[in-house]
Short mmCIF file of C-alpha atoms and ligand atoms in Angstrom, two decimals:
data_model
loop_
_atom_site.label_atom_id
_atom_site.label_comp_id
_atom_site.label_asym_id
_atom_site.label_seq_id
_atom_site.Cartn_x
_atom_site.Cartn_y
_atom_site.Cartn_z
CA MET Z 1 193.10 118.30 160.85
CA ARG Z 2 196.63 119.62 160.38
CA LEU Z 3 199.79 118.53 162.04
CA ILE Z 4 200.06 120.21 165.57
CA PRO Z 5 203.15 122.31 165.72
CA SER Z 6 206.06 120.40 166.70
CA TYR Z 7 207.10 121.96 169.89
CA SER Z 8 203.63 121.59 171.54
CA LEU Z 9 204.12 117.89 170.40
CA LEU Z 10 207.46 117.72 172.13
CA ILE Z 11 206.10 119.23 175.48
CA SER Z 12 203.56 116.59 174.96
CA ILE Z 13 205.79 113.84 174.77
CA ILE Z 14 207.64 115.23 177.69
CA LEU Z 15 204.67 114.94 179.86
CA LEU Z 16 204.01 111.50 178.16
CA GLY Z 17 207.58 110.29 179.22
CA LEU Z 18 207.52 111.14 182.48
CA VAL Z 19 204.21 109.27 183.22
CA SER Z 20 204.10 106.31 180.62
CA PRO Z 21 205.68 103.13 181.29
CA THR Z 22 208.74 102.42 179.11
CA ASN Z 23 207.29 99.92 176.73
CA ALA Z 24 204.15 101.50 176.08
CA GLU Z 25 202.28 100.81 172.56
CA ILE Z 26 200.87 103.60 170.34
CA GLN Z 27 197.78 102.62 168.24
CA GLY Z 28 198.54 103.01 164.70
CA ARG Z 29 195.66 103.52 162.13
CA ASN Z 30 195.92 103.53 158.44
CA ILE Z 31 192.94 105.56 157.44
CA PHE Z 32 192.62 104.20 153.78
CA THR Z 33 193.10 100.49 154.55
CA ARG Z 34 191.46 100.63 157.69
CA THR Z 35 194.20 98.35 159.30
CA ASP Z 36 195.50 99.14 162.95
CA VAL Z 37 198.94 98.30 163.77
CA ASP Z 38 200.24 98.11 167.19
CA LEU Z 39 203.40 100.08 167.21
CA SER Z 40 205.69 99.42 170.34
CA THR Z 41 207.76 102.28 171.94
CA LYS Z 42 210.83 102.79 174.06
CA MET Z 43 211.71 105.85 175.72
CA VAL Z 44 214.97 107.19 175.76
CA GLY Z 45 215.30 109.87 178.40
CA GLU Z 46 212.28 112.08 177.19
CA ILE Z 47 212.27 110.82 173.85
CA VAL Z 48 209.58 108.64 172.37
CA TYR Z 49 210.91 105.87 170.03
CA VAL Z 50 209.06 103.74 167.75
CA SER Z 51 209.77 100.41 166.34
CA LEU Z 52 210.49 100.49 162.80
CA ALA Z 53 209.28 97.03 162.32
CA ASP Z 54 205.88 98.18 163.23
CA PHE Z 55 205.83 101.37 161.58
CA HIS Z 56 206.33 100.13 158.14
CA ARG Z 57 203.13 98.22 158.26
CA LEU Z 58 201.52 101.49 159.01
CA ILE Z 59 202.69 103.30 156.03
CA ASP Z 60 202.38 100.35 153.58
CA ALA Z 61 205.93 99.94 153.05
CA GLU Z 62 208.22 97.07 152.95
CA LEU Z 63 211.11 96.71 155.28
CA LYS Z 64 214.42 95.01 154.63
CA TRP Z 65 217.17 94.50 157.17
CA ASN Z 66 220.75 94.52 156.25
CA PRO Z 67 222.93 93.19 158.99
CA ILE Z 68 226.26 93.86 157.58
CA GLU Z 69 225.41 97.68 157.36
CA ALA Z 70 223.00 97.36 160.48
CA ALA Z 71 220.76 99.27 158.64
CA ALA Z 72 216.84 99.04 157.81
CA THR Z 73 215.69 100.00 154.45
CA ILE Z 74 211.74 101.05 154.30
CA THR Z 75 210.46 101.00 150.71
CA THR Z 76 207.08 102.50 149.54
CA ASP Z 77 205.95 103.10 145.92
CA GLU Z 78 207.97 106.10 145.76
CA ARG Z 79 210.62 106.26 148.17
CA SER Z 80 213.06 104.42 150.03
CA ILE Z 81 214.32 105.34 153.44
CA LYS Z 82 217.34 103.90 154.98
CA VAL Z 83 218.11 104.05 158.83
CA VAL Z 84 221.09 103.07 160.10
CA MET Z 85 221.74 101.89 163.84
CA ARG Z 86 223.28 104.35 166.13
CA SER Z 87 223.05 107.10 163.53
CA SER Z 88 220.72 110.01 163.38
CA TYR Z 89 221.26 110.32 159.72
CA VAL Z 90 218.75 108.98 157.60
CA VAL Z 91 218.79 108.55 153.96
CA VAL Z 92 215.70 109.05 151.83
CA ASP Z 93 216.48 107.96 148.16
CA LYS Z 94 219.71 109.61 147.88
CA GLU Z 95 219.67 112.54 150.32
CA ALA Z 96 220.38 112.44 153.92
CA TYR Z 97 218.27 113.88 156.57
CA ASN Z 98 219.20 114.38 160.06
CA ILE Z 99 216.47 113.16 162.62
CA ILE Z 100 218.50 114.57 165.45
CA TYR Z 101 218.18 111.56 167.85
CA ARG Z 102 220.10 108.45 166.94
CA ALA Z 103 218.28 105.20 166.08
CA ILE Z 104 218.72 102.72 168.75
CA PHE Z 105 218.65 98.88 168.42
CA GLU Z 106 216.75 97.18 171.15
CA ASP Z 107 214.97 93.63 171.41
CA GLY Z 108 216.15 92.76 168.11
CA SER Z 109 214.54 95.97 166.24
CA LEU Z 110 215.25 99.26 165.34
CA TYR Z 111 213.79 102.07 167.17
CA VAL Z 112 213.44 105.62 165.59
CA PRO Z 113 212.71 108.91 167.58
CA LEU Z 114 208.96 109.14 166.39
CA ILE Z 115 208.39 112.91 166.48
CA THR Z 116 211.31 113.76 164.17
CA PHE Z 117 211.10 110.65 162.23
CA MET Z 118 207.41 111.53 161.49
CA GLU Z 119 208.33 114.81 160.24
CA LEU Z 120 210.79 113.59 157.88
CA CYS Z 121 208.04 111.18 156.56
CA ASN Z 122 205.72 113.87 156.10
CA LYS Z 123 208.15 115.71 154.24
CA THR Z 124 209.22 113.11 151.87
CA LEU Z 125 206.41 110.68 151.51
CA SER Z 126 202.97 111.39 149.96
CA GLY Z 127 200.42 110.87 152.64
CA GLU Z 128 200.25 112.48 156.18
CA LEU Z 129 200.93 111.22 159.61
CA LEU Z 130 199.18 112.92 162.20
CA TYR Z 131 200.08 112.15 166.10
CA PHE Z 132 197.88 112.57 168.95
CA PRO Z 133 199.63 112.00 171.96
CA GLU Z 134 196.69 112.64 174.60
CA ARG Z 135 194.88 109.47 172.78
CA ASN Z 136 198.22 107.55 172.17
CA MET Z 137 197.42 107.36 168.49
CA LEU Z 138 199.17 107.41 165.25
CA ASP Z 139 197.13 108.20 162.07
CA PHE Z 140 198.46 107.51 158.54
CA VAL Z 141 196.44 109.29 155.74
CA PRO Z 142 197.94 108.12 152.60
CA ARG Z 143 197.33 110.37 149.65
CA ILE Z 144 195.13 108.66 147.23
CA TYR Z 145 195.97 110.24 143.39
CA ASN Z 146 193.01 110.26 140.92
CA VAL Z 147 195.62 110.94 137.96
CA LEU Z 148 197.10 107.40 137.57
CA ASP Z 149 199.21 108.15 134.26
CA ILE Z 150 199.91 110.22 131.37
CA LYS Z 151 200.69 108.82 127.89
CA GLY Z 152 201.71 110.26 124.62
CA ASP Z 153 201.24 109.01 121.38
CA GLU Z 154 202.61 110.36 118.10
CA LYS Z 155 199.90 110.52 115.16
CA LEU Z 156 199.84 111.30 111.67
CA ASN Z 157 198.75 114.85 112.04
CA GLY Z 158 200.02 115.49 115.57
CA TYR Z 159 200.03 114.18 118.97
CA LEU Z 160 197.86 112.68 121.48
CA VAL Z 161 198.16 113.03 125.25
CA THR Z 162 196.04 111.06 127.41
CA LEU Z 163 195.61 111.55 131.19
CA PHE Z 164 194.31 108.12 132.79
CA LEU Z 165 192.05 108.78 136.02
CA THR Z 166 190.58 107.12 138.47
CA LYS Z 167 187.06 108.73 137.95
CA PRO Z 168 186.00 111.43 135.92
CA LEU Z 169 187.13 114.81 137.03
CA GLU Z 170 186.03 118.36 135.85
CA TYR Z 171 188.72 120.41 134.31
CA GLU Z 172 189.59 123.44 132.61
CA TYR Z 173 192.23 124.66 130.45
CA HIS Z 174 194.17 127.81 129.06
CA LEU Z 175 196.67 128.27 126.46
CA THR Z 176 199.36 131.14 127.48
CA ASP Z 177 201.13 133.37 125.01
CA GLU Z 178 204.28 131.68 125.67
CA GLY Z 179 202.86 128.28 124.73
CA TRP Z 180 202.00 126.77 127.98
CA LEU Z 181 198.76 124.57 127.92
CA ASN Z 182 197.46 124.81 131.75
CA LEU Z 183 195.13 122.01 132.43
CA THR Z 184 193.28 122.29 135.69
CA LEU Z 185 191.75 119.47 137.48
CA LEU Z 186 189.06 120.12 139.94
CA ASP Z 187 189.36 117.90 143.06
CA GLY Z 188 192.71 116.55 140.99
CA GLU Z 189 195.20 114.74 143.43
CA ILE Z 190 198.52 114.20 141.58
CA ASN Z 191 201.79 113.10 142.28
CA THR Z 192 203.47 116.33 141.28
CA GLU Z 193 206.94 114.58 141.15
CA LYS Z 194 205.92 111.85 139.18
CA VAL Z 195 203.79 114.08 136.68
CA SER Z 196 206.54 116.74 136.05
CA GLU Z 197 209.05 113.84 135.11
CA TYR Z 198 206.86 112.59 132.07
CA ASP Z 199 208.53 112.49 128.92
CA LEU Z 200 206.60 113.73 126.01
CA ALA Z 201 209.28 114.92 123.74
CA PRO Z 202 209.49 116.23 121.32
CA PHE Z 203 206.10 117.73 121.01
CA VAL Z 204 205.74 118.76 124.72
CA ARG Z 205 208.87 120.51 125.89
CA SER Z 206 208.39 120.08 129.42
CA ILE Z 207 205.47 119.63 132.05
CA LYS Z 208 204.88 121.12 135.28
CA ALA Z 209 202.73 119.88 138.01
CA TYR Z 210 201.13 121.51 141.03
CA GLN Z 211 198.88 120.30 143.71
CA PHE Z 212 196.45 123.08 145.20
CA GLU Z 213 193.96 122.53 147.91
CA ASN Z 214 191.17 121.71 145.78
CA SER Z 215 192.53 121.31 142.56
CA ALA Z 216 195.62 120.23 140.68
CA GLN Z 217 197.35 121.97 137.71
CA ILE Z 218 199.27 120.06 134.87
CA SER Z 219 200.89 122.67 132.56
CA PHE Z 220 202.22 121.31 129.52
CA ARG Z 221 204.71 123.38 127.51
CA LEU Z 222 203.95 122.73 123.71
CA ARG Z 223 206.92 122.65 121.25
CA ASN Z 224 204.93 123.90 118.23
CA ARG Z 225 203.24 127.27 119.72
CA LYS Z 226 200.71 127.62 117.01
CA ALA Z 227 199.42 124.14 117.13
CA ASN Z 228 195.68 123.45 117.55
CA PHE Z 229 194.48 121.40 120.21
CA VAL Z 230 191.25 119.82 121.17
CA ILE Z 231 190.64 118.46 124.77
CA THR Z 232 187.98 115.90 125.54
CA ASP Z 233 187.28 113.26 128.17
CA GLN Z 234 186.25 109.67 127.92
CA ASP Z 235 184.93 106.95 130.27
CA SER Z 236 185.91 103.15 130.41
CA PRO Z 237 188.65 103.85 131.45
CA PRO Z 238 188.08 107.39 132.78
CA ARG Z 239 190.58 109.65 130.81
CA ILE Z 240 191.16 113.25 129.21
CA THR Z 241 192.81 113.30 126.01
CA ILE Z 242 194.48 116.33 124.48
CA SER Z 243 195.05 115.99 120.65
CA ILE Z 244 197.60 118.39 119.55
CA ASN Z 245 197.16 119.05 115.88
CA THR Z 246 200.51 120.05 114.36
CA ASP Z 247 199.61 119.93 110.72
CA THR Z 248 200.36 123.50 109.54
CA ASP Z 249 198.35 122.98 106.49
CA ILE Z 250 195.18 122.84 108.32
CA VAL Z 251 196.23 125.86 110.48
CA GLY Z 252 196.50 127.69 107.35
CA LEU Z 253 199.44 129.36 105.25
CA SER Z 254 198.40 132.63 106.15
CA GLY Z 255 199.12 131.75 109.99
CA VAL Z 256 201.65 134.49 111.57
CA PRO Z 257 205.12 132.84 111.86
CA THR Z 258 206.05 131.97 115.19
CA TRP Z 259 209.60 131.17 114.78
CA ARG Z 260 211.52 132.93 117.68
CA LYS Z 261 215.35 133.65 117.29
CA ASN Z 262 215.87 133.60 120.89
CA ASN Z 263 214.85 130.00 121.13
CA ILE Z 264 216.81 127.83 118.63
CA GLU Z 265 216.57 124.37 120.19
CA LEU Z 266 215.30 121.77 117.71
CA ILE Z 267 217.18 121.13 114.45
CA VAL Z 268 215.81 118.96 111.59
CA ILE Z 269 218.52 117.39 109.50
CA ASP Z 270 217.28 116.36 106.22
CA PRO Z 271 219.57 113.57 104.44
CA GLY Z 272 218.56 114.05 100.85
CA HIS Z 273 216.93 111.21 98.62
CA GLY Z 274 216.79 107.54 100.05
CA GLY Z 275 215.10 104.41 99.37
CA GLN Z 276 214.30 103.93 95.40
CA ASP Z 277 215.96 107.72 94.81
CA PRO Z 278 219.47 107.14 94.86
CA GLY Z 279 220.09 110.82 94.19
CA ALA Z 280 223.17 111.64 92.07
CA VAL Z 281 225.59 108.79 91.55
CA GLY Z 282 229.47 109.21 90.96
CA ARG Z 283 230.99 108.48 87.69
CA LYS Z 284 234.24 106.89 88.98
CA TYR Z 285 233.26 104.81 91.71
CA GLY Z 286 229.17 104.64 91.40
CA THR Z 287 228.90 106.48 94.91
CA LYS Z 288 225.35 107.01 95.89
CA GLU Z 289 224.43 110.60 96.86
CA LYS Z 290 221.65 109.07 99.38
CA GLU Z 291 224.50 107.06 101.25
CA ILE Z 292 226.95 109.76 101.40
CA VAL Z 293 224.53 112.56 102.76
CA LEU Z 294 222.70 109.90 105.48
CA ASP Z 295 226.22 109.38 106.87
CA ILE Z 296 227.01 113.20 106.91
CA SER Z 297 223.78 113.83 108.48
CA LYS Z 298 224.28 111.41 111.47
CA ARG Z 299 227.72 113.02 111.82
CA VAL Z 300 226.09 116.39 112.14
CA ARG Z 301 223.48 115.36 114.53
CA ASP Z 302 225.98 113.50 116.70
CA TYR Z 303 227.79 116.82 117.08
CA LEU Z 304 225.06 119.02 117.55
CA LYS Z 305 223.74 116.69 120.20
CA LYS Z 306 226.89 116.82 122.09
CA LYS Z 307 226.68 120.57 121.97
CA GLY Z 308 223.10 120.30 123.72
CA LEU Z 309 220.70 120.44 120.80
CA ASP Z 310 217.79 118.66 120.12
CA VAL Z 311 218.08 117.06 116.67
CA ARG Z 312 215.72 115.07 114.49
CA MET Z 313 216.22 113.47 111.09
CA THR Z 314 213.77 113.27 108.30
CA ARG Z 315 215.27 109.64 107.54
CA GLU Z 316 217.92 107.76 109.64
CA ASN Z 317 218.11 104.70 107.19
CA ASP Z 318 217.76 104.10 103.43
CA THR Z 319 214.05 104.93 103.05
CA PHE Z 320 212.27 107.33 100.68
CA ILE Z 321 210.44 110.21 102.09
CA PRO Z 322 208.44 112.37 99.78
CA LEU Z 323 209.78 115.95 99.28
CA GLY Z 324 206.87 117.55 100.91
CA GLU Z 325 206.90 115.50 103.72
CA ARG Z 326 210.26 116.47 104.90
CA THR Z 327 209.26 120.24 105.78
CA GLN Z 328 205.78 118.72 107.14
CA PHE Z 329 208.04 116.57 109.70
CA ALA Z 330 209.63 119.60 110.74
CA ASN Z 331 206.73 121.88 110.72
CA ARG Z 332 204.93 119.42 113.11
CA LEU Z 333 207.99 119.32 115.53
CA GLY Z 334 207.89 123.29 115.65
CA ALA Z 335 211.46 122.89 114.52
CA ASP Z 336 213.99 125.94 114.78
CA LEU Z 337 215.86 125.32 111.62
CA PHE Z 338 215.93 122.87 108.66
CA VAL Z 339 218.84 121.76 106.79
CA SER Z 340 218.77 119.63 103.88
CA ILE Z 341 221.78 117.76 103.01
CA HIS Z 342 223.04 116.52 99.52
CA ALA Z 343 226.07 116.24 96.97
CA ASN Z 344 226.06 118.19 93.97
CA ALA Z 345 226.30 116.85 90.59
CA SER Z 346 226.71 118.29 86.90
CA GLU Z 347 226.65 116.84 83.53
CA ARG Z 348 230.19 118.20 83.20
CA VAL Z 349 233.24 116.48 85.08
CA GLU Z 350 234.82 119.82 86.01
CA PRO Z 351 232.59 121.44 88.45
CA ARG Z 352 233.42 121.08 92.05
CA GLY Z 353 233.14 122.67 95.47
CA CYS Z 354 230.77 123.17 98.18
CA GLU Z 355 227.65 125.71 98.20
CA THR Z 356 224.78 126.38 100.22
CA PHE Z 357 221.34 127.26 98.98
CA PHE Z 358 218.22 128.97 100.33
CA LEU Z 359 214.70 129.24 98.78
CA ALA Z 360 214.08 131.96 96.54
CA ARG Z 361 213.39 132.64 93.11
CA ALA Z 362 216.53 131.81 90.97
CA LYS Z 363 218.87 134.43 89.92
CA ASN Z 364 220.94 132.49 87.33
CA ASP Z 365 220.77 129.42 85.38
CA GLU Z 366 223.49 127.38 87.33
CA ALA Z 367 221.55 127.90 90.55
CA ARG Z 368 218.27 126.80 88.43
CA ALA Z 369 219.98 123.50 87.33
CA VAL Z 370 220.95 122.76 90.67
CA ALA Z 371 217.37 123.14 91.84
CA ALA Z 372 216.16 121.10 88.93
CA LEU Z 373 218.25 118.15 89.85
CA GLU Z 374 217.20 118.16 93.56
CA ASN Z 375 213.43 118.55 92.35
CA SER Z 376 213.47 115.91 90.17
CA ALA Z 377 213.36 113.37 93.24
CA ILE Z 378 209.67 114.05 93.05
CA ARG Z 379 209.59 111.75 89.94
CA PHE Z 380 209.95 108.87 92.64
CA GLU Z 381 206.45 110.12 94.62
CA GLU Z 382 204.12 107.44 93.72
CA GLU Z 383 200.81 110.06 93.52
CA GLY Z 384 203.19 112.17 91.78
CA ALA Z 385 203.55 116.17 93.04
CA GLY Z 386 200.29 116.88 93.35
CA GLY Z 387 199.46 120.06 91.20
CA TYR Z 388 203.22 120.24 90.45
CA ASP Z 389 203.38 118.66 86.81
CA ASN Z 390 205.14 121.22 84.85
CA LEU Z 391 208.52 120.38 86.66
CA SER Z 392 210.32 122.54 83.96
CA ASP Z 393 208.70 125.57 85.32
CA LEU Z 394 211.45 125.83 88.29
CA ASP Z 395 209.61 128.86 89.86
CA PHE Z 396 206.60 126.68 90.14
CA ILE Z 397 206.84 126.30 93.83
CA LEU Z 398 207.24 129.99 94.65
CA MET Z 399 203.17 130.39 94.47
CA ASP Z 400 202.94 129.64 97.89
CA ILE Z 401 206.43 130.36 99.34
CA VAL Z 402 206.35 130.35 103.02
CA GLN Z 403 210.19 130.86 102.99
CA ASN Z 404 209.79 134.59 102.06
CA GLU Z 405 209.19 134.84 105.76
CA TYR Z 406 212.68 133.71 106.44
CA LEU Z 407 214.71 134.94 103.55
CA LYS Z 408 217.07 136.99 105.81
CA GLU Z 409 217.69 134.03 108.32
CA SER Z 410 218.05 131.54 105.79
CA SER Z 411 220.40 133.39 103.58
CA ASP Z 412 222.20 134.27 107.23
CA LEU Z 413 222.66 130.43 108.11
CA ALA Z 414 223.74 129.76 104.49
CA GLU Z 415 226.37 132.05 104.75
CA LEU Z 416 227.39 130.84 108.22
CA ILE Z 417 227.59 127.11 106.67
CA GLN Z 418 229.81 128.42 103.94
CA VAL Z 419 232.28 130.29 106.29
CA GLU Z 420 232.65 127.10 108.33
CA PHE Z 421 233.37 125.22 105.11
CA SER Z 422 236.23 127.53 103.89
CA ARG Z 423 237.71 126.93 107.62
CA HIS Z 424 237.40 123.19 107.42
CA ILE Z 425 237.26 121.56 104.26
CA ARG Z 426 239.42 121.95 101.16
CA VAL Z 427 237.25 122.26 98.50
CA PRO Z 428 236.47 125.13 96.39
CA ASN Z 429 233.82 127.56 98.17
CA ARG Z 430 231.00 128.27 95.52
CA GLY Z 431 229.32 130.72 97.98
CA ILE Z 432 225.72 130.86 98.74
CA ASP Z 433 223.05 131.19 96.30
CA GLN Z 434 219.05 130.95 95.78
CA ALA Z 435 216.84 128.66 93.80
CA GLY Z 436 213.40 127.30 93.80
CA PHE Z 437 214.03 124.08 95.88
CA TYR Z 438 210.82 122.13 96.33
CA VAL Z 439 212.17 120.38 99.72
CA LEU Z 440 212.63 123.96 101.24
CA ASN Z 441 208.99 125.28 100.32
CA ARG Z 442 206.69 125.47 103.25
CA ALA Z 443 209.17 125.49 106.04
CA TYR Z 444 207.93 127.78 108.63
CA MET Z 445 211.47 128.09 109.71
CA PRO Z 446 214.82 129.21 108.45
CA ALA Z 447 215.72 126.43 105.69
CA VAL Z 448 218.73 125.81 103.70
CA LEU Z 449 219.80 123.11 101.40
CA VAL Z 450 223.83 122.46 101.49
CA GLU Z 451 225.44 120.86 98.57
CA THR Z 452 228.70 119.36 99.97
CA ALA Z 453 230.81 118.79 97.06
CA PHE Z 454 230.21 117.51 93.52
CA ILE Z 455 229.97 113.60 93.49
CA SER Z 456 230.35 114.10 89.68
CA ASN Z 457 233.69 115.12 89.97
CA ALA Z 458 236.22 112.12 90.39
CA ASP Z 459 238.55 114.22 92.85
CA GLU Z 460 235.46 115.02 95.10
CA GLU Z 461 233.75 111.72 94.79
CA ARG Z 462 236.57 110.11 96.09
CA LEU Z 463 236.69 112.53 98.97
CA LEU Z 464 233.09 112.33 99.64
CA ARG Z 465 234.09 108.31 100.22
CA ASN Z 466 236.55 109.32 102.86
CA ARG Z 467 235.27 109.19 106.44
CA SER Z 468 237.23 111.96 107.91
CA PHE Z 469 236.41 114.34 105.06
CA ARG Z 470 232.53 113.54 105.72
CA GLN Z 471 233.38 114.32 109.37
CA ASP Z 472 234.91 117.56 108.58
CA VAL Z 473 231.90 118.39 106.24
CA ALA Z 474 229.61 117.71 109.38
CA GLU Z 475 231.38 119.59 111.69
CA ALA Z 476 231.53 122.70 109.38
CA ILE Z 477 227.79 122.48 109.00
CA ALA Z 478 227.13 121.82 112.80
CA LYS Z 479 229.13 124.57 113.56
CA GLY Z 480 227.61 126.86 111.06
CA ILE Z 481 224.43 126.15 112.80
CA LEU Z 482 225.69 126.80 116.19
CA GLU Z 483 227.61 130.23 115.18
CA PHE Z 484 223.72 130.78 113.76
CA LYS Z 485 222.11 130.11 117.03
CA ARG Z 486 224.62 132.15 118.80
CA ARG Z 487 224.18 135.15 116.94
CA TYR Z 488 220.31 135.39 116.66
CA GLN Z 489 220.38 134.57 120.58
CA LEU Z 490 222.68 137.37 121.11
CA SER Z 491 221.04 140.08 118.81
CA GLU Z 492 217.70 139.16 120.36
CA ARG Z 493 218.95 140.73 123.91
ZN1 LIG R 501 220.61 115.82 96.36
#
């Protein structure tokens, strides 16, 4: 039984108005709670008015009267509806609606025009009001949802999404090419508004919810388009779980890269070193690379966030993260760019300047030396570096180089960062170079390593200790990233 078209209702009301005594009552029934509510009514001309004080009990809402505003607010689980005396405007949450006829105040109670107010309720509340003028009855059929809640939990190798249900539901699912995981729940009843507001970031970019006649669909847009997922259901409590496995090592290195240049949204910033690994240490002031680069990284993050990018850091405090886990982190998130931030060091005191590297076979001894320095962080890893014992063999990591897929993009990103460096900071520009950086290995996205300045050079160590220099460095890196995003998104069109 659906709503009777309102014009026929109006006609009925008009007839009713002609024959009914002015203080008639309508019998209200809440179909779910099985409670009856007598609704006192008033006629104003031909319009039936219903008492708000009775009406709110029918829809299981709370009523608050504000004498100063001469307004009453009824509040349900989802909405608040504010009715103001002698006004035809009703505010639902923050939006105003016109119910055509003014609310009236009589016998110490607010009355609202039944038909138009009921239509407003049917538009904004979950549940349905059905009016039967010939029988003088008003039924309220509350919508009962069977999806109660959705929760996301970050796991070591992925993400777990759990849908809590009131009862077991049959379901089907389908993954689209665009990375939407569509879950259809047969006989599902969902609060579409509430469901689409769930935040499962960063593993799920967005959620859409649809209520159909005999089913409901919840669509999750997965951030990592090549993530594996497994859907299972459990009892007590009834629930459906989606485990999204984003460990790319399990997916396999031969997987097709899914990086898309028209969609650069999530940047992983990797402050080098940390914890027991101080990185390079300045000769003059004993400045630690790990502290300087963490500060610069946070500034890069803040700048990019202000520009609307999603940014995550491999570490946000002084902790040790093994080199391999840094790119794993970015892969799990399906990050679009990976930028590792460092300060350079040399055995000699003279070298100075900034330089950005990407991962490829080193072409000269200098680049090889920088990679050796940064790779030496591996000695702090408790388990050693797995099969990589011979760190003197600087090309060791090239055996499974994923970064080959992104050579062009990574070198472009390096170039753009260096361009911004020459604009914004006054240290010599050493350009871009390539070498075998372990930390960039196995990144499924363009990845660079930035050597901001030489901490081993007294002048540059002093600069690195200066807050405004670090801000300039950070802004240059961020602008390089933004320019990269702009150019690649442009070229895709
Ligand atoms: Zn470093």
